[in-house]
Amino acid sequence: MEINKSDLRLDYFLDKERPLYQHPKHFHFNTDTKLLANFCAIRKGERILDIGCNNGALLYACDQYDVKELVGVEIFDEACLIARYNVEHFFKHPTKIVCCRVQEYQDEPFDVIISNPPYFKVDATHPDISMDPRQNGRVEVHLTLEELIRNASRLLKSNGRFYFVHRPNRFNDICKVLYKYHFQIQSMQVAYDQNVAKSLLIEARKESGCDCKILQPYFIKR
């Protein structure tokens, strides 16, 4: 399979200094992607893994730092092609895009793992909804919350940091599964859209006894 540039659209991620190609019919970077990109704290010389990297937007945000290596794992072939196309045209640091299920991915432990995962349980999704590329990025068909956190723990160094965004209504589930796989929440921020809690940003540490810091709420501007 090859990428057809005429099928892609050039958008800007975070600012006009960072162009990125997207496919109109695929899952796009959105407000949650931008919130997570700004929430992550990346340090010099770290290896970063993005679980479900899609077109590489979060990796692109990390590429602005002096990292050692960026790795994206993505299950869909076409999304991988777009991510590799973006890497080829815009990235500065060593980056690889791996097309496979994260459940099957093997590597040396990473310093940081990031993810903007599917939010919605399959049984909470209307059965008539077509599972097109956009919906596959929203519904836990290929990656459940527990699979995400279990594999983040498997692929992360001890005391490594796991940054992800999710929905506030899943908070009880998130805490339960994080603790099960040896994570502690180090910091957390809630993003509000018109005074409704929309997104939950979490930094968790593996095998750490850290305290939890609740950051000031973020209000999404319209």
mmCIF file of N, CA and C in Angstrom, residues 70-207:
data_model
loop_
_atom_site.group_PDB
_atom_site.id
_atom_site.type_symbol
_atom_site.label_atom_id
_atom_site.label_comp_id
_atom_site.label_asym_id
_atom_site.label_seq_id
_atom_site.Cartn_x
_atom_site.Cartn_y
_atom_site.Cartn_z
ATOM 1 N N LEU A 70 11.687 8.476 19.150
ATOM 2 C CA LEU A 70 10.227 8.472 19.179
ATOM 3 C C LEU A 70 9.734 7.213 18.483
ATOM 4 N N VAL A 71 8.760 6.537 19.106
ATOM 5 C CA VAL A 71 8.181 5.327 18.522
ATOM 6 C C VAL A 71 6.662 5.434 18.585
ATOM 7 N N GLY A 72 6.021 5.133 17.475
ATOM 8 C CA GLY A 72 4.564 5.076 17.439
ATOM 9 C C GLY A 72 4.097 3.687 17.074
ATOM 10 N N VAL A 73 3.142 3.157 17.819
ATOM 11 C CA VAL A 73 2.522 1.868 17.503
ATOM 12 C C VAL A 73 1.089 2.139 17.080
ATOM 13 N N GLU A 74 0.718 1.621 15.918
ATOM 14 C CA GLU A 74 -0.606 1.877 15.344
ATOM 15 C C GLU A 74 -1.088 0.620 14.634
ATOM 16 N N ILE A 75 -2.355 0.265 14.848
ATOM 17 C CA ILE A 75 -2.879 -0.986 14.305
ATOM 18 C C ILE A 75 -3.305 -0.881 12.846
ATOM 19 N N PHE A 76 -3.655 0.329 12.365
ATOM 20 C CA PHE A 76 -4.214 0.476 11.023
ATOM 21 C C PHE A 76 -3.153 0.870 10.006
ATOM 22 N N ASP A 77 -3.096 0.106 8.913
ATOM 23 C CA ASP A 77 -2.064 0.283 7.888
ATOM 24 C C ASP A 77 -2.048 1.701 7.319
ATOM 25 N N GLU A 78 -3.229 2.213 6.965
ATOM 26 C CA GLU A 78 -3.276 3.518 6.314
ATOM 27 C C GLU A 78 -2.815 4.631 7.247
ATOM 28 N N ALA A 79 -3.214 4.544 8.513
ATOM 29 C CA ALA A 79 -2.768 5.537 9.493
ATOM 30 C C ALA A 79 -1.251 5.490 9.642
ATOM 31 N N CYS A 80 -0.666 4.292 9.624
ATOM 32 C CA CYS A 80 0.789 4.153 9.702
ATOM 33 C C CYS A 80 1.469 4.825 8.518
ATOM 34 N N LEU A 81 0.909 4.655 7.327
ATOM 35 C CA LEU A 81 1.487 5.283 6.138
ATOM 36 C C LEU A 81 1.481 6.803 6.264
ATOM 37 N N ILE A 82 0.381 7.349 6.767
ATOM 38 C CA ILE A 82 0.291 8.803 6.934
ATOM 39 C C ILE A 82 1.286 9.274 7.991
ATOM 40 N N ALA A 83 1.391 8.525 9.091
ATOM 41 C CA ALA A 83 2.350 8.886 10.138
ATOM 42 C C ALA A 83 3.775 8.864 9.594
ATOM 43 N N ARG A 84 4.110 7.839 8.824
ATOM 44 C CA ARG A 84 5.463 7.761 8.252
ATOM 45 C C ARG A 84 5.711 8.896 7.262
ATOM 46 N N TYR A 85 4.682 9.271 6.526
ATOM 47 C CA TYR A 85 4.798 10.389 5.595
ATOM 48 C C TYR A 85 5.082 11.681 6.368
ATOM 49 N N ASN A 86 4.385 11.879 7.472
ATOM 50 C CA ASN A 86 4.639 13.053 8.316
ATOM 51 C C ASN A 86 6.049 13.024 8.908
ATOM 52 N N VAL A 87 6.481 11.849 9.371
ATOM 53 C CA VAL A 87 7.827 11.717 9.919
ATOM 54 C C VAL A 87 8.869 12.117 8.876
ATOM 55 N N GLU A 88 8.679 11.607 7.662
ATOM 56 C CA GLU A 88 9.628 11.878 6.579
ATOM 57 C C GLU A 88 9.725 13.373 6.259
ATOM 58 N N HIS A 89 8.594 14.083 6.351
ATOM 59 C CA HIS A 89 8.559 15.476 5.910
ATOM 60 C C HIS A 89 8.823 16.489 7.023
ATOM 61 N N PHE A 90 8.513 16.139 8.274
ATOM 62 C CA PHE A 90 8.505 17.173 9.304
ATOM 63 C C PHE A 90 9.349 16.886 10.553
ATOM 64 N N PHE A 91 9.689 15.638 10.829
ATOM 65 C CA PHE A 91 10.329 15.309 12.098
ATOM 66 C C PHE A 91 11.842 15.538 12.061
ATOM 67 N N LYS A 92 12.405 15.862 13.223
ATOM 68 C CA LYS A 92 13.841 16.115 13.348
ATOM 69 C C LYS A 92 14.583 14.962 14.020
ATOM 70 N N HIS A 93 13.919 14.243 14.930
ATOM 71 C CA HIS A 93 14.592 13.212 15.719
ATOM 72 C C HIS A 93 14.278 11.809 15.194
ATOM 73 N N PRO A 94 15.123 10.823 15.552
ATOM 74 C CA PRO A 94 14.880 9.443 15.105
ATOM 75 C C PRO A 94 13.485 8.978 15.515
ATOM 76 N N THR A 95 12.721 8.532 14.519
ATOM 77 C CA THR A 95 11.323 8.142 14.761
ATOM 78 C C THR A 95 10.997 6.898 13.945
ATOM 79 N N LYS A 96 10.314 5.947 14.571
ATOM 80 C CA LYS A 96 9.825 4.796 13.814
ATOM 81 C C LYS A 96 8.346 4.577 14.115
ATOM 82 N N ILE A 97 7.618 4.161 13.095
ATOM 83 C CA ILE A 97 6.196 3.856 13.200
ATOM 84 C C ILE A 97 6.034 2.360 12.965
ATOM 85 N N VAL A 98 5.451 1.672 13.937
ATOM 86 C CA VAL A 98 5.308 0.221 13.877
ATOM 87 C C VAL A 98 3.834 -0.116 13.717
ATOM 88 N N CYS A 99 3.531 -0.897 12.685
ATOM 89 C CA CYS A 99 2.138 -1.275 12.419
ATOM 90 C C CYS A 99 1.857 -2.632 13.069
ATOM 91 N N CYS A 100 1.249 -2.602 14.240
ATOM 92 C CA CYS A 100 0.870 -3.836 14.933
ATOM 93 C C CYS A 100 -0.022 -3.484 16.114
ATOM 94 N N ARG A 101 -0.586 -4.500 16.741
ATOM 95 C CA ARG A 101 -1.322 -4.306 17.983
ATOM 96 C C ARG A 101 -0.315 -4.097 19.104
ATOM 97 N N VAL A 102 -0.576 -3.143 19.981
ATOM 98 C CA VAL A 102 0.369 -2.910 21.074
ATOM 99 C C VAL A 102 0.471 -4.130 21.972
ATOM 100 N N GLN A 103 -0.581 -4.952 21.998
ATOM 101 C CA GLN A 103 -0.568 -6.170 22.801
ATOM 102 C C GLN A 103 0.537 -7.125 22.337
ATOM 103 N N GLU A 104 0.986 -6.972 21.082
ATOM 104 C CA GLU A 104 2.007 -7.863 20.512
ATOM 105 C C GLU A 104 3.363 -7.176 20.375
ATOM 106 N N TYR A 105 3.446 -5.907 20.707
ATOM 107 C CA TYR A 105 4.672 -5.145 20.481
ATOM 108 C C TYR A 105 5.710 -5.429 21.573
ATOM 109 N N GLN A 106 6.957 -5.621 21.137
ATOM 110 C CA GLN A 106 8.058 -5.882 22.061
ATOM 111 C C GLN A 106 9.157 -4.845 21.843
ATOM 112 N N ASP A 107 9.746 -4.336 22.936
ATOM 113 C CA ASP A 107 10.813 -3.366 22.828
ATOM 114 C C ASP A 107 11.486 -3.237 24.190
ATOM 115 N N GLU A 108 12.594 -2.505 24.214
ATOM 116 C CA GLU A 108 13.218 -2.145 25.476
ATOM 117 C C GLU A 108 12.306 -1.159 26.213
ATOM 118 N N PRO A 109 12.359 -1.111 27.540
ATOM 119 C CA PRO A 109 11.471 -0.213 28.287
ATOM 120 C C PRO A 109 11.683 1.253 27.913
ATOM 121 N N PHE A 110 10.587 1.998 27.880
ATOM 122 C CA PHE A 110 10.602 3.413 27.518
ATOM 123 C C PHE A 110 10.620 4.284 28.772
ATOM 124 N N ASP A 111 11.086 5.520 28.591
ATOM 125 C CA ASP A 111 11.049 6.504 29.678
ATOM 126 C C ASP A 111 9.654 7.086 29.858
ATOM 127 N N VAL A 112 8.965 7.285 28.722
ATOM 128 C CA VAL A 112 7.651 7.934 28.724
ATOM 129 C C VAL A 112 6.748 7.216 27.729
ATOM 130 N N ILE A 113 5.488 7.031 28.111
ATOM 131 C CA ILE A 113 4.459 6.530 27.190
ATOM 132 C C ILE A 113 3.317 7.529 27.183
ATOM 133 N N ILE A 114 2.812 7.811 25.992
ATOM 134 C CA ILE A 114 1.685 8.729 25.823
ATOM 135 C C ILE A 114 0.588 8.028 25.039
ATOM 136 N N SER A 115 -0.654 8.475 25.235
ATOM 137 C CA SER A 115 -1.750 7.878 24.467
ATOM 138 C C SER A 115 -3.010 8.739 24.541
ATOM 139 N N ASN A 116 -3.641 8.888 23.386
ATOM 140 C CA ASN A 116 -5.007 9.418 23.294
ATOM 141 C C ASN A 116 -5.864 8.251 22.818
ATOM 142 N N PRO A 117 -6.332 7.412 23.748
ATOM 143 C CA PRO A 117 -6.926 6.121 23.390
ATOM 144 C C PRO A 117 -8.420 6.226 23.074
ATOM 145 N N PRO A 118 -9.010 5.112 22.625
ATOM 146 C CA PRO A 118 -10.476 5.062 22.537
ATOM 147 C C PRO A 118 -11.088 5.240 23.924
ATOM 148 N N TYR A 119 -12.227 5.921 23.986
ATOM 149 C CA TYR A 119 -12.847 6.245 25.272
ATOM 150 C C TYR A 119 -14.048 5.380 25.607
ATOM 151 N N PHE A 120 -14.767 4.922 24.595
ATOM 152 C CA PHE A 120 -16.108 4.388 24.806
ATOM 153 C C PHE A 120 -16.124 2.864 24.765
ATOM 154 N N LYS A 121 -16.773 2.263 25.751
ATOM 155 C CA LYS A 121 -16.922 0.814 25.774
ATOM 156 C C LYS A 121 -17.784 0.353 24.597
ATOM 157 N N VAL A 122 -17.503 -0.835 24.116
ATOM 158 C CA VAL A 122 -18.269 -1.378 22.984
ATOM 159 C C VAL A 122 -19.744 -1.510 23.350
ATOM 160 N N ASP A 123 -20.037 -1.984 24.562
ATOM 161 C CA ASP A 123 -21.434 -2.207 24.945
ATOM 162 C C ASP A 123 -22.189 -0.906 25.219
ATOM 163 N N ALA A 124 -21.450 0.238 25.239
ATOM 164 C CA ALA A 124 -22.104 1.537 25.416
ATOM 165 C C ALA A 124 -22.266 2.271 24.092
ATOM 166 N N THR A 125 -21.920 1.593 23.003
ATOM 167 C CA THR A 125 -21.976 2.193 21.671
ATOM 168 C C THR A 125 -23.181 1.647 20.919
ATOM 169 N N HIS A 126 -23.917 2.512 20.255
ATOM 170 C CA HIS A 126 -25.113 2.090 19.526
ATOM 171 C C HIS A 126 -24.747 1.069 18.448
ATOM 172 N N PRO A 127 -25.464 -0.058 18.384
ATOM 173 C CA PRO A 127 -25.099 -1.129 17.440
ATOM 174 C C PRO A 127 -25.202 -0.729 15.974
ATOM 175 N N ASP A 128 -25.936 0.340 15.663
ATOM 176 C CA ASP A 128 -26.082 0.759 14.263
ATOM 177 C C ASP A 128 -24.961 1.674 13.789
ATOM 178 N N ILE A 129 -24.069 2.076 14.692
ATOM 179 C CA ILE A 129 -22.961 2.948 14.302
ATOM 180 C C ILE A 129 -21.958 2.160 13.470
ATOM 181 N N SER A 130 -21.618 2.702 12.313
ATOM 182 C CA SER A 130 -20.642 2.059 11.435
ATOM 183 C C SER A 130 -19.240 2.272 11.983
ATOM 184 N N MET A 131 -18.472 1.175 12.086
ATOM 185 C CA MET A 131 -17.122 1.276 12.617
ATOM 186 C C MET A 131 -16.144 1.649 11.510
ATOM 187 N N ASP A 132 -16.227 2.910 11.103
ATOM 188 C CA ASP A 132 -15.307 3.439 10.100
ATOM 189 C C ASP A 132 -14.006 3.853 10.794
ATOM 190 N N PRO A 133 -12.990 4.333 10.036
ATOM 191 C CA PRO A 133 -11.719 4.692 10.678
ATOM 192 C C PRO A 133 -11.856 5.700 11.814
ATOM 193 N N ARG A 134 -12.801 6.640 11.712
ATOM 194 C CA ARG A 134 -12.970 7.603 12.803
ATOM 195 C C ARG A 134 -13.526 6.941 14.053
ATOM 196 N N GLN A 135 -14.551 6.093 13.901
ATOM 197 C CA GLN A 135 -15.146 5.435 15.058
ATOM 198 C C GLN A 135 -14.182 4.453 15.715
ATOM 199 N N ASN A 136 -13.307 3.847 14.907
ATOM 200 C CA ASN A 136 -12.321 2.933 15.480
ATOM 201 C C ASN A 136 -11.361 3.653 16.419
ATOM 202 N N GLY A 137 -11.221 4.958 16.246
ATOM 203 C CA GLY A 137 -10.399 5.736 17.155
ATOM 204 C C GLY A 137 -11.129 6.156 18.414
ATOM 205 N N ARG A 138 -12.429 5.891 18.493
ATOM 206 C CA ARG A 138 -13.254 6.349 19.614
ATOM 207 C C ARG A 138 -13.775 5.212 20.481
ATOM 208 N N VAL A 139 -13.925 4.026 19.920
ATOM 209 C CA VAL A 139 -14.576 2.907 20.605
ATOM 210 C C VAL A 139 -13.542 1.805 20.893
ATOM 211 N N GLU A 140 -13.651 1.167 22.052
ATOM 212 C CA GLU A 140 -12.666 0.186 22.516
ATOM 213 C C GLU A 140 -12.798 -1.168 21.808
ATOM 214 N N VAL A 141 -12.796 -1.150 20.484
ATOM 215 C CA VAL A 141 -12.886 -2.392 19.720
ATOM 216 C C VAL A 141 -11.551 -3.126 19.743
ATOM 217 N N HIS A 142 -10.480 -2.399 19.504
ATOM 218 C CA HIS A 142 -9.151 -3.005 19.389
ATOM 219 C C HIS A 142 -8.273 -2.781 20.618
ATOM 220 N N LEU A 143 -8.685 -1.879 21.512
ATOM 221 C CA LEU A 143 -7.870 -1.570 22.686
ATOM 222 C C LEU A 143 -8.770 -1.095 23.819
ATOM 223 N N THR A 144 -8.917 -1.923 24.847
ATOM 224 C CA THR A 144 -9.710 -1.536 26.007
ATOM 225 C C THR A 144 -8.848 -0.728 26.968
ATOM 226 N N LEU A 145 -9.492 -0.109 27.946
ATOM 227 C CA LEU A 145 -8.777 0.636 28.965
ATOM 228 C C LEU A 145 -7.779 -0.262 29.689
ATOM 229 N N GLU A 146 -8.198 -1.463 30.056
ATOM 230 C CA GLU A 146 -7.293 -2.365 30.771
ATOM 231 C C GLU A 146 -6.126 -2.792 29.890
ATOM 232 N N GLU A 147 -6.378 -3.067 28.616
ATOM 233 C CA GLU A 147 -5.280 -3.438 27.711
ATOM 234 C C GLU A 147 -4.290 -2.285 27.555
ATOM 235 N N LEU A 148 -4.809 -1.066 27.457
ATOM 236 C CA LEU A 148 -3.945 0.108 27.355
ATOM 237 C C LEU A 148 -3.010 0.197 28.552
ATOM 238 N N ILE A 149 -3.567 0.142 29.755
ATOM 239 C CA ILE A 149 -2.770 0.351 30.962
ATOM 240 C C ILE A 149 -1.854 -0.843 31.231
ATOM 241 N N ARG A 150 -2.336 -2.045 30.988
ATOM 242 C CA ARG A 150 -1.485 -3.224 31.182
ATOM 243 C C ARG A 150 -0.250 -3.170 30.289
ATOM 244 N N ASN A 151 -0.433 -2.785 29.024
ATOM 245 C CA ASN A 151 0.707 -2.749 28.105
ATOM 246 C C ASN A 151 1.585 -1.529 28.326
ATOM 247 N N ALA A 152 1.013 -0.427 28.808
ATOM 248 C CA ALA A 152 1.841 0.704 29.205
ATOM 249 C C ALA A 152 2.767 0.290 30.348
ATOM 250 N N SER A 153 2.257 -0.448 31.312
ATOM 251 C CA SER A 153 3.075 -0.921 32.420
ATOM 252 C C SER A 153 4.162 -1.876 31.928
ATOM 253 N N ARG A 154 3.801 -2.747 31.008
ATOM 254 C CA ARG A 154 4.756 -3.727 30.463
ATOM 255 C C ARG A 154 5.907 -3.052 29.721
ATOM 256 N N LEU A 155 5.631 -1.941 29.042
ATOM 257 C CA LEU A 155 6.613 -1.310 28.158
ATOM 258 C C LEU A 155 7.310 -0.095 28.778
ATOM 259 N N LEU A 156 7.013 0.199 30.030
ATOM 260 C CA LEU A 156 7.545 1.393 30.677
ATOM 261 C C LEU A 156 8.595 1.012 31.722
ATOM 262 N N LYS A 157 9.624 1.844 31.844
ATOM 263 C CA LYS A 157 10.623 1.657 32.892
ATOM 264 C C LYS A 157 9.997 1.853 34.275
ATOM 265 N N SER A 158 10.626 1.286 35.281
ATOM 266 C CA SER A 158 10.229 1.585 36.653
ATOM 267 C C SER A 158 10.418 3.078 36.910
ATOM 268 N N ASN A 159 9.420 3.708 37.490
ATOM 269 C CA ASN A 159 9.369 5.151 37.738
ATOM 270 C C ASN A 159 9.173 5.958 36.457
ATOM 271 N N GLY A 160 8.879 5.270 35.349
ATOM 272 C CA GLY A 160 8.579 5.971 34.104
ATOM 273 C C GLY A 160 7.218 6.633 34.165
ATOM 274 N N ARG A 161 6.981 7.559 33.238
ATOM 275 C CA ARG A 161 5.764 8.371 33.240
ATOM 276 C C ARG A 161 4.836 7.967 32.097
ATOM 277 N N PHE A 162 3.554 7.891 32.439
ATOM 278 C CA PHE A 162 2.505 7.535 31.474
ATOM 279 C C PHE A 162 1.510 8.685 31.423
ATOM 280 N N TYR A 163 1.437 9.354 30.275
ATOM 281 C CA TYR A 163 0.515 10.471 30.074
ATOM 282 C C TYR A 163 -0.617 10.029 29.148
ATOM 283 N N PHE A 164 -1.846 10.261 29.574
ATOM 284 C CA PHE A 164 -2.967 9.944 28.685
ATOM 285 C C PHE A 164 -4.158 10.831 29.005
ATOM 286 N N VAL A 165 -5.089 10.861 28.073
ATOM 287 C CA VAL A 165 -6.315 11.639 28.214
ATOM 288 C C VAL A 165 -7.489 10.681 28.120
ATOM 289 N N HIS A 166 -8.530 10.952 28.917
ATOM 290 C CA HIS A 166 -9.694 10.062 28.898
ATOM 291 C C HIS A 166 -10.933 10.873 29.281
ATOM 292 N N ARG A 167 -12.015 10.189 29.524
ATOM 293 C CA ARG A 167 -13.263 10.840 29.891
ATOM 294 C C ARG A 167 -13.460 10.794 31.412
ATOM 295 N N PRO A 168 -13.931 11.904 31.999
ATOM 296 C CA PRO A 168 -14.107 11.944 33.460
ATOM 297 C C PRO A 168 -15.034 10.856 34.003
ATOM 298 N N ASN A 169 -16.032 10.448 33.229
ATOM 299 C CA ASN A 169 -16.968 9.444 33.733
ATOM 300 C C ASN A 169 -16.328 8.056 33.883
ATOM 301 N N ARG A 170 -15.116 7.885 33.337
ATOM 302 C CA ARG A 170 -14.404 6.609 33.479
ATOM 303 C C ARG A 170 -13.383 6.653 34.624
ATOM 304 N N PHE A 171 -13.436 7.687 35.451
ATOM 305 C CA PHE A 171 -12.393 7.890 36.455
ATOM 306 C C PHE A 171 -12.272 6.716 37.429
ATOM 307 N N ASN A 172 -13.379 6.172 37.886
ATOM 308 C CA ASN A 172 -13.317 5.036 38.806
ATOM 309 C C ASN A 172 -12.608 3.846 38.163
ATOM 310 N N ASP A 173 -12.967 3.553 36.916
ATOM 311 C CA ASP A 173 -12.316 2.461 36.188
ATOM 312 C C ASP A 173 -10.831 2.738 36.018
ATOM 313 N N ILE A 174 -10.491 3.988 35.675
ATOM 314 C CA ILE A 174 -9.094 4.357 35.439
ATOM 315 C C ILE A 174 -8.259 4.112 36.692
ATOM 316 N N CYS A 175 -8.733 4.595 37.835
ATOM 317 C CA CYS A 175 -7.988 4.420 39.085
ATOM 318 C C CYS A 175 -7.799 2.942 39.418
ATOM 319 N N LYS A 176 -8.855 2.180 39.297
ATOM 320 C CA LYS A 176 -8.804 0.754 39.633
ATOM 321 C C LYS A 176 -7.762 0.029 38.790
ATOM 322 N N VAL A 177 -7.765 0.303 37.483
ATOM 323 C CA VAL A 177 -6.844 -0.409 36.585
ATOM 324 C C VAL A 177 -5.413 0.111 36.750
ATOM 325 N N LEU A 178 -5.243 1.408 36.953
ATOM 326 C CA LEU A 178 -3.895 1.933 37.197
ATOM 327 C C LEU A 178 -3.266 1.258 38.416
ATOM 328 N N TYR A 179 -3.994 1.184 39.497
ATOM 329 C CA TYR A 179 -3.448 0.575 40.719
ATOM 330 C C TYR A 179 -3.153 -0.912 40.507
ATOM 331 N N LYS A 180 -3.996 -1.562 39.741
ATOM 332 C CA LYS A 180 -3.800 -2.997 39.461
ATOM 333 C C LYS A 180 -2.463 -3.243 38.780
ATOM 334 N N TYR A 181 -2.057 -2.308 37.903
ATOM 335 C CA TYR A 181 -0.817 -2.487 37.141
ATOM 336 C C TYR A 181 0.316 -1.592 37.648
ATOM 337 N N HIS A 182 0.279 -1.301 38.948
ATOM 338 C CA HIS A 182 1.415 -0.700 39.670
ATOM 339 C C HIS A 182 1.680 0.757 39.294
ATOM 340 N N PHE A 183 0.641 1.501 38.976
ATOM 341 C CA PHE A 183 0.761 2.927 38.727
ATOM 342 C C PHE A 183 0.176 3.725 39.890
ATOM 343 N N GLN A 184 0.738 4.907 40.106
ATOM 344 C CA GLN A 184 0.156 5.901 40.989
ATOM 345 C C GLN A 184 -0.035 7.184 40.173
ATOM 346 N N ILE A 185 -1.133 7.880 40.400
ATOM 347 C CA ILE A 185 -1.371 9.147 39.705
ATOM 348 C C ILE A 185 -0.514 10.233 40.350
ATOM 349 N N GLN A 186 0.331 10.872 39.535
ATOM 350 C CA GLN A 186 1.169 11.947 40.057
ATOM 351 C C GLN A 186 0.521 13.316 39.869
ATOM 352 N N SER A 187 -0.106 13.517 38.716
ATOM 353 C CA SER A 187 -0.808 14.784 38.500
ATOM 354 C C SER A 187 -2.033 14.541 37.632
ATOM 355 N N MET A 188 -3.015 15.421 37.788
ATOM 356 C CA MET A 188 -4.270 15.263 37.074
ATOM 357 C C MET A 188 -4.872 16.641 36.829
ATOM 358 N N GLN A 189 -5.472 16.806 35.670
ATOM 359 C CA GLN A 189 -6.118 18.071 35.320
ATOM 360 C C GLN A 189 -7.418 17.771 34.594
ATOM 361 N N VAL A 190 -8.453 18.527 34.926
ATOM 362 C CA VAL A 190 -9.745 18.388 34.245
ATOM 363 C C VAL A 190 -9.923 19.572 33.306
ATOM 364 N N ALA A 191 -10.296 19.271 32.060
ATOM 365 C CA ALA A 191 -10.592 20.317 31.083
ATOM 366 C C ALA A 191 -12.103 20.451 30.959
ATOM 367 N N TYR A 192 -12.573 21.695 31.014
ATOM 368 C CA TYR A 192 -14.008 21.981 30.979
ATOM 369 C C TYR A 192 -14.386 22.641 29.658
ATOM 370 N N ASP A 193 -15.511 22.213 29.118
ATOM 371 C CA ASP A 193 -16.092 22.826 27.931
ATOM 372 C C ASP A 193 -17.444 23.407 28.333
ATOM 373 N N GLN A 194 -17.523 24.736 28.388
ATOM 374 C CA GLN A 194 -18.745 25.426 28.830
ATOM 375 C C GLN A 194 -19.209 24.897 30.195
ATOM 376 N N ASN A 195 -18.259 24.829 31.136
ATOM 377 C CA ASN A 195 -18.494 24.427 32.526
ATOM 378 C C ASN A 195 -18.885 22.966 32.707
ATOM 379 N N VAL A 196 -18.720 22.168 31.663
ATOM 380 C CA VAL A 196 -18.946 20.723 31.764
ATOM 381 C C VAL A 196 -17.593 20.024 31.666
ATOM 382 N N ALA A 197 -17.306 19.141 32.622
ATOM 383 C CA ALA A 197 -16.039 18.411 32.601
ATOM 384 C C ALA A 197 -16.006 17.506 31.369
ATOM 385 N N LYS A 198 -15.088 17.783 30.454
ATOM 386 C CA LYS A 198 -15.050 17.066 29.175
ATOM 387 C C LYS A 198 -13.916 16.054 29.111
ATOM 388 N N SER A 199 -12.729 16.447 29.590
ATOM 389 C CA SER A 199 -11.542 15.615 29.424
ATOM 390 C C SER A 199 -10.763 15.534 30.723
ATOM 391 N N LEU A 200 -10.139 14.375 30.916
ATOM 392 C CA LEU A 200 -9.336 14.127 32.101
ATOM 393 C C LEU A 200 -7.916 13.818 31.645
ATOM 394 N N LEU A 201 -6.966 14.664 32.063
ATOM 395 C CA LEU A 201 -5.559 14.490 31.719
ATOM 396 C C LEU A 201 -4.832 13.907 32.916
ATOM 397 N N ILE A 202 -4.101 12.813 32.687
ATOM 398 C CA ILE A 202 -3.473 12.090 33.793
ATOM 399 C C ILE A 202 -1.999 11.836 33.509
ATOM 400 N N GLU A 203 -1.170 12.095 34.511
ATOM 401 C CA GLU A 203 0.226 11.654 34.526
ATOM 402 C C GLU A 203 0.340 10.608 35.616
ATOM 403 N N ALA A 204 0.683 9.381 35.236
ATOM 404 C CA ALA A 204 0.831 8.290 36.198
ATOM 405 C C ALA A 204 2.278 7.803 36.179
ATOM 406 N N ARG A 205 2.777 7.401 37.344
ATOM 407 C CA ARG A 205 4.137 6.858 37.449
ATOM 408 C C ARG A 205 4.081 5.380 37.814
ATOM 409 N N LYS A 206 4.935 4.626 37.157
ATOM 410 C CA LYS A 206 4.988 3.189 37.415
ATOM 411 C C LYS A 206 5.855 2.902 38.633
ATOM 412 N N GLU A 207 5.339 2.076 39.532
ATOM 413 C CA GLU A 207 6.072 1.618 40.707
ATOM 414 C C GLU A 207 6.637 2.795 41.501
#
